Coordinates of C-alpha atoms and ligand atoms in Angstrom, one line a residue:
M1 CA 15.2 22.4 2.5
S2 CA 18.5 20.1 4.6
N3 CA 22.2 20.2 3.5
I4 CA 23.3 16.4 3.9
L5 CA 26.4 15.1 3.2
V6 CA 26.5 11.6 1.5
T7 CA 30.4 10.1 2.3
G8 CA 30.5 6.9 -0.4
G9 CA 27.6 7.9 -2.6
A10 CA 29.0 7.1 -5.5
G11 CA 28.6 3.2 -4.8
Y12 CA 25.7 2.0 -5.2
I13 CA 23.5 2.2 -2.2
G14 CA 24.5 5.7 -1.6
S15 CA 23.9 6.4 -5.2
H16 CA 20.3 4.9 -4.9
T17 CA 19.8 7.3 -2.2
V18 CA 21.1 10.7 -2.9
H19 CA 18.9 9.9 -6.1
Q20 CA 16.0 10.0 -3.6
L21 CA 17.3 13.2 -1.5
L22 CA 17.4 15.3 -4.3
E23 CA 14.3 14.2 -5.7
R24 CA 12.4 14.6 -1.8
G25 CA 14.7 18.7 -2.5
Y26 CA 17.5 18.1 -0.7
N27 CA 20.5 19.7 -1.1
V28 CA 23.1 17.3 -1.5
T29 CA 26.8 16.9 -1.1
V30 CA 28.6 13.7 -1.5
L31 CA 31.9 12.8 -1.0
D32 CA 33.7 10.1 -2.3
D33 CA 37.2 8.7 -2.8
L34 CA 35.8 7.0 -6.3
S35 CA 38.2 4.0 -4.9
T36 CA 34.9 1.6 -5.6
G37 CA 32.2 4.5 -6.6
F38 CA 31.7 5.3 -10.0
R39 CA 31.7 9.6 -11.1
D40 CA 28.7 8.8 -13.0
A41 CA 26.3 7.5 -10.4
V42 CA 25.9 10.8 -9.7
P43 CA 25.5 14.7 -10.2
E44 CA 29.4 15.7 -11.2
A45 CA 28.8 19.2 -9.4
R46 CA 27.0 17.2 -6.2
L47 CA 30.8 15.0 -6.3
H48 CA 33.2 16.3 -4.5
I49 CA 36.2 14.0 -4.5
C50 CA 37.9 13.0 -1.0
S51 CA 39.7 11.0 1.1
L52 CA 37.3 10.2 4.4
F53 CA 40.9 10.6 5.9
D54 CA 41.4 14.0 5.0
T55 CA 39.4 15.2 8.6
E56 CA 40.9 18.7 8.1
Q57 CA 39.2 18.9 4.4
V58 CA 36.0 16.8 5.8
T59 CA 36.1 19.4 8.3
Q60 CA 36.0 22.6 5.8
L61 CA 33.8 20.7 3.6
L62 CA 31.1 20.0 6.2
V63 CA 31.1 24.1 7.7
R64 CA 31.5 24.8 3.9
Q65 CA 28.3 23.2 3.1
Q66 CA 26.0 24.0 6.5
I67 CA 26.0 20.8 6.5
D68 CA 23.0 19.4 8.6
A69 CA 23.6 15.8 8.6
V70 CA 25.7 13.4 7.5
V71 CA 25.0 9.9 5.6
H72 CA 27.9 7.6 6.2
F73 CA 27.7 4.5 3.6
A74 CA 31.9 4.9 2.7
A75 CA 33.0 1.9 3.1
F76 CA 35.0 -1.5 2.2
I77 CA 32.3 -4.2 1.9
A78 CA 33.1 -7.3 0.8
V79 CA 33.2 -10.2 4.1
G80 CA 35.5 -13.1 1.8
E81 CA 38.3 -10.1 1.7
S82 CA 37.8 -8.9 4.9
T83 CA 38.5 -12.1 5.7
K84 CA 42.5 -11.5 4.4
D85 CA 43.1 -8.1 4.8
P86 CA 41.6 -7.4 7.6
E87 CA 44.0 -4.8 8.4
K88 CA 42.7 -2.9 5.6
Y89 CA 39.0 -3.0 6.6
F90 CA 39.6 -2.1 10.5
T91 CA 41.6 1.2 9.1
N92 CA 39.5 1.9 6.4
N93 CA 35.9 1.3 7.9
V94 CA 36.9 2.0 11.2
A95 CA 39.5 5.1 11.3
G96 CA 37.9 6.3 8.1
S97 CA 34.5 6.4 10.2
L98 CA 37.0 7.7 13.5
S99 CA 37.6 10.8 11.0
L100 CA 34.5 11.4 9.9
F101 CA 33.3 11.8 13.0
S102 CA 35.6 14.2 14.1
A103 CA 35.5 16.6 11.1
M104 CA 31.5 16.2 12.5
A105 CA 32.5 17.6 15.7
A106 CA 34.9 20.1 14.6
A107 CA 31.7 20.5 12.6
E108 CA 29.5 21.2 15.0
V109 CA 27.2 18.4 13.0
K110 CA 25.5 16.5 15.6
K111 CA 23.1 14.1 13.4
I112 CA 24.3 10.8 11.3
V113 CA 23.6 7.9 9.4
F114 CA 24.8 4.6 9.5
S115 CA 25.0 2.4 7.0
S116 CA 25.7 -0.9 9.1
T117 CA 24.3 -4.5 7.6
A118 CA 23.3 -8.3 9.4
A119 CA 26.6 -9.7 10.1
V120 CA 26.9 -7.7 13.4
Y121 CA 24.3 -11.2 14.0
G122 CA 26.4 -13.4 12.9
N123 CA 25.1 -17.3 13.0
P124 CA 21.6 -15.3 14.6
V125 CA 20.2 -18.7 17.1
S126 CA 16.8 -18.0 15.6
T127 CA 15.1 -15.4 12.6
P128 CA 13.5 -13.3 12.5
I129 CA 16.9 -11.2 13.9
P130 CA 15.2 -7.8 16.2
E131 CA 17.8 -5.8 16.8
T132 CA 17.9 -7.6 20.6
A133 CA 19.4 -10.2 18.5
A134 CA 23.3 -10.5 19.9
I135 CA 25.9 -9.2 18.6
A136 CA 28.8 -11.6 17.4
P137 CA 30.4 -10.8 14.1
V138 CA 31.9 -14.2 12.4
N139 CA 33.1 -12.0 9.6
P140 CA 35.7 -9.0 10.4
Y141 CA 33.9 -6.8 8.1
G142 CA 30.7 -7.4 10.0
E143 CA 33.0 -6.3 13.1
T144 CA 33.9 -3.1 11.8
K145 CA 30.7 -2.8 11.2
A146 CA 30.2 -4.0 14.9
T147 CA 32.5 -1.5 16.0
V148 CA 31.2 1.4 14.7
E149 CA 28.6 0.8 15.8
R150 CA 29.0 1.2 19.3
V151 CA 31.7 3.9 18.9
L152 CA 28.1 5.8 17.4
A153 CA 26.0 5.1 20.9
W154 CA 29.6 5.7 23.2
L155 CA 29.0 9.6 20.7
D156 CA 25.9 10.3 21.7
Q157 CA 26.3 9.8 24.9
C158 CA 29.7 11.9 25.7
R159 CA 28.8 14.1 22.7
G160 CA 25.1 14.8 21.5
L161 CA 25.9 13.2 18.5
R162 CA 22.6 11.5 17.0
S163 CA 22.7 8.6 14.9
V164 CA 20.7 6.1 13.1
R165 CA 21.9 3.1 12.5
L166 CA 20.2 0.7 10.0
R167 CA 21.8 -2.7 9.8
Y168 CA 20.9 -4.3 5.6
F169 CA 20.0 -7.2 5.1
N170 CA 20.0 -8.9 1.1
A171 CA 20.7 -5.5 -0.4
C172 CA 19.2 -5.7 -4.3
G173 CA 17.9 -4.2 -7.5
A174 CA 18.8 -1.8 -9.1
N175 CA 16.4 1.9 -10.5
P176 CA 16.8 2.0 -13.9
E177 CA 14.6 4.6 -14.8
A178 CA 17.6 6.7 -12.6
G179 CA 19.6 5.1 -14.7
L180 CA 21.6 3.4 -12.1
S181 CA 22.4 -0.3 -10.4
E182 CA 24.6 -2.6 -8.9
R183 CA 28.6 -2.5 -10.3
H184 CA 31.6 -4.5 -7.4
V185 CA 34.2 -5.1 -8.5
P186 CA 34.3 -8.1 -7.9
E187 CA 31.3 -9.3 -8.2
T188 CA 30.1 -11.6 -5.5
H189 CA 26.9 -11.3 -5.6
L190 CA 23.7 -14.0 -6.5
I191 CA 21.2 -11.8 -8.6
P192 CA 24.0 -10.2 -10.4
L193 CA 25.6 -13.6 -10.8
L194 CA 22.5 -15.3 -11.8
L195 CA 21.9 -12.3 -14.8
K196 CA 25.6 -12.8 -15.4
A197 CA 25.0 -16.9 -16.6
V198 CA 22.3 -16.1 -17.9
V199 CA 23.5 -13.2 -20.2
T200 CA 27.3 -15.0 -20.9
G201 CA 26.4 -19.0 -21.2
Q202 CA 29.0 -19.5 -17.9
P203 CA 27.4 -21.4 -15.2
M204 CA 27.4 -19.8 -11.3
T205 CA 28.5 -21.4 -9.0
I206 CA 25.3 -22.8 -6.0
F207 CA 27.4 -22.5 -2.6
G208 CA 25.7 -25.5 -1.1
T209 CA 22.2 -27.3 -1.4
D210 CA 23.2 -29.5 2.6
Y211 CA 21.6 -26.6 4.6
P212 CA 18.7 -27.0 7.0
T213 CA 16.9 -26.1 5.2
P214 CA 13.0 -26.4 2.9
D215 CA 15.2 -27.0 0.2
G216 CA 18.6 -27.4 1.0
T217 CA 19.5 -23.7 -0.3
C218 CA 20.1 -20.6 2.0
I219 CA 17.9 -18.7 3.6
R220 CA 18.0 -14.6 2.9
D221 CA 16.3 -11.2 3.8
Y222 CA 15.7 -9.1 -0.3
I223 CA 15.9 -5.1 0.0
H224 CA 15.2 -3.7 -3.0
V225 CA 17.8 -0.9 -3.4
D226 CA 14.9 1.5 -2.9
D227 CA 13.2 0.5 -0.3
L228 CA 16.8 1.3 1.8
A229 CA 16.6 4.4 0.7
K230 CA 13.8 5.2 1.8
A231 CA 14.6 4.1 5.1
H232 CA 17.8 6.5 5.4
I233 CA 15.4 9.3 4.2
A234 CA 12.6 8.2 6.8
A235 CA 15.8 8.0 9.1
I236 CA 17.3 11.7 7.9
D237 CA 14.0 13.4 9.1
H238 CA 13.7 11.4 12.6
L239 CA 16.9 12.6 13.4
L240 CA 15.8 16.1 11.7
A241 CA 13.1 16.4 14.0
G242 CA 14.7 16.2 16.9
G243 CA 14.5 12.4 17.5
A244 CA 16.9 10.1 19.6
S245 CA 19.4 7.6 18.6
E246 CA 17.8 3.9 16.5
V247 CA 19.5 1.2 15.7
F248 CA 17.3 -0.6 12.9
N249 CA 17.3 -4.1 10.9
V250 CA 16.3 -2.7 7.1
G251 CA 14.9 -6.0 5.7
T252 CA 11.1 -7.8 4.2
G253 CA 10.7 -9.9 6.3
R254 CA 10.7 -12.6 4.2
G255 CA 12.6 -15.6 3.3
F256 CA 14.2 -16.7 -0.4
S257 CA 16.3 -19.5 -0.8
V258 CA 19.2 -19.5 -3.3
R259 CA 16.7 -22.3 -5.2
E260 CA 13.6 -19.6 -5.7
V261 CA 15.9 -16.8 -7.0
L262 CA 17.3 -19.0 -9.7
A263 CA 13.6 -19.5 -10.6
A264 CA 13.0 -15.9 -10.4
V265 CA 15.8 -14.9 -12.3
E266 CA 14.1 -17.7 -15.2
A267 CA 11.1 -16.5 -15.1
V268 CA 11.4 -12.9 -15.4
T269 CA 15.0 -13.6 -18.3
G270 CA 12.8 -16.5 -19.9
K271 CA 15.4 -18.1 -20.4
P272 CA 17.6 -21.1 -18.3
V273 CA 20.6 -19.8 -15.6
P274 CA 23.3 -22.1 -16.3
H275 CA 24.3 -23.7 -12.9
V276 CA 26.3 -26.0 -11.3
F277 CA 26.1 -27.1 -7.4
G278 CA 29.2 -26.5 -5.7
D279 CA 30.1 -26.2 -1.9
R280 CA 29.3 -24.8 1.1
R281 CA 30.9 -21.2 0.8
E282 CA 32.9 -20.2 3.8
G283 CA 30.8 -18.1 7.3
D284 CA 27.4 -18.2 5.3
P285 CA 24.5 -18.7 8.0
A286 CA 21.4 -20.9 6.6
E287 CA 19.0 -18.3 7.5
L288 CA 19.3 -14.6 7.5
V289 CA 15.5 -12.8 8.0
A290 CA 15.5 -9.5 9.9
D291 CA 12.3 -8.7 12.4
S292 CA 12.1 -4.8 10.8
S293 CA 8.8 -3.7 12.6
Q294 CA 11.2 -2.0 14.7
L295 CA 11.4 0.2 11.5
R296 CA 8.0 -0.4 10.1
N297 CA 6.4 0.8 13.6
R298 CA 8.4 3.9 14.3
L299 CA 9.5 5.4 11.4
G300 CA 6.2 4.3 9.4
W301 CA 8.1 2.6 6.4
T302 CA 6.9 -0.1 4.1
P303 CA 8.8 -1.5 1.2
E304 CA 7.5 -1.7 -1.7
Y305 CA 9.3 -4.5 -3.8
T306 CA 7.7 -7.7 -2.1
E307 CA 8.2 -10.0 -5.4
L308 CA 10.9 -11.2 -6.1
E309 CA 10.4 -11.3 -9.7
R310 CA 10.6 -7.0 -9.3
I311 CA 13.7 -6.6 -8.1
V312 CA 14.8 -9.3 -10.7
A313 CA 13.5 -7.6 -13.2
S314 CA 14.6 -3.8 -11.9
A315 CA 18.4 -5.4 -12.3
W316 CA 18.2 -7.0 -15.1
P317 CA 18.1 -4.2 -18.1
S318 CA 21.7 -2.9 -16.5
E319 CA 23.1 -6.0 -15.9
Q320 CA 22.2 -7.3 -19.5
R321 CA 24.7 -3.7 -20.8
R322 CA 26.8 -5.4 -18.1
W323 CA 28.1 -8.9 -18.7
A324 CA 26.9 -8.7 -22.8
Ligands
LIG401 N1 25.8 -17.3 -3.6 C1 25.3 -17.8 -4.9 N2 27.0 -17.9 -5.1 C2 27.1 -17.1 -5.3 C3 27.3 -16.3 -4.2 C4 26.3 -16.0 -3.6 O1 25.6 -20.0 -4.1 O2 28.5 -17.2 -6.6 C5 24.5 -17.8 -2.0 C6 24.8 -17.2 -1.2 O3 25.4 -18.4 0.1 C7 23.6 -16.4 0.2 C8 23.2 -16.1 -0.8 O4 23.6 -16.0 -2.2 O5 24.1 -17.8 0.8 C9 23.7 -14.4 -0.8 O6 24.4 -14.0 -1.2 P1 24.8 -12.8 -1.0 O7 27.0 -12.8 -1.9 O8 24.8 -12.2 -2.8 O9 25.1 -11.8 -0.1 P2 25.3 -12.5 1.4 O10 24.0 -12.8 2.0 O11 26.1 -13.8 1.8 O12 25.5 -11.0 2.9 C10 25.1 -10.0 1.9 C11 25.3 -8.7 2.0 C12 27.0 -8.2 3.2 C13 26.5 -8.7 4.2 C14 25.3 -9.4 4.4 C15 24.8 -10.2 6.0 O13 26.7 -8.5 0.8 O14 28.1 -7.5 2.7 O15 24.9 -10.3 3.7 O16 25.0 -11.2 6.5 F1 27.7 -8.8 5.3

């Protein structure tokens, strides 16, 4: 079986992907500096605690483990923080990726799956959004991901580095059977915050009720983390089979409003969600829904979690423990 290096494998989407890769029989090596990841999210023997910036050590790891392909998650992800400290985001997400790509060049590793984001589209002109929509990020986080995507396109042209760039919509849910969950610090994402409000009784805030959507709240495409992990495996298989570089959206193609997510949380938990209505959060587009037909048609990927209540139910056990 092929040898895969997963950077950021101790993080939320990374750890779910590592789990699926191991289940599928891949030989997995995890590289993580544990700045935001968790040691207990991956098997101890697989984990190499190392900075992406240590090009020499990363090169040695790639050579020693005879890595065939890399899945690159390691990055900072908080949109709000990226507007307050852009240098931190450009340094970590762009320069860190460049260090990894240099190590891959030195070790002659020519395949990579890259974590990108719907944030590269900024405020889209229409939804569902196809991959051909304009790249126009509206925050530094999205810009770092768009920049790395462009670097990868050049590295393909100049050096034959094949990449699949996956643009995630709203990652959510968990795999409780595998003991995996979402643990961002601080937590900014909607579903964990709704569940936290249920557990603690402290109201959460709905950001904006005057959007041009049917119920006035923002619409997002919530994609279960296991379906995201499955997309990475399809991308790895594509590259290992000699496939060309690609860019794919990863979403269900269906949007849900904040009020609909809140209703799903109440249905799953059987409890009311304490909430208040607040102003719009800066930089939130009204509606972000993926056109993921390319990923479905070209790589045969289909999401299994298409109902909000199943997604919320998968997160509920770990969120109950987390906020208790
Ligand atoms: N929301 C609230 N209250 C909260 C938190 C969120 O009303 O306390 C709303 C937001 O305004 C938004 C929706 O819930 O309308 C979802 O918000 P999240 O913060 O969960 O997710 P985002 O859509 O802001 O961000 C996600 C990823 C980012 C990525 C972005 C791409 O988390 O990494 O999608 O557009 F950049």
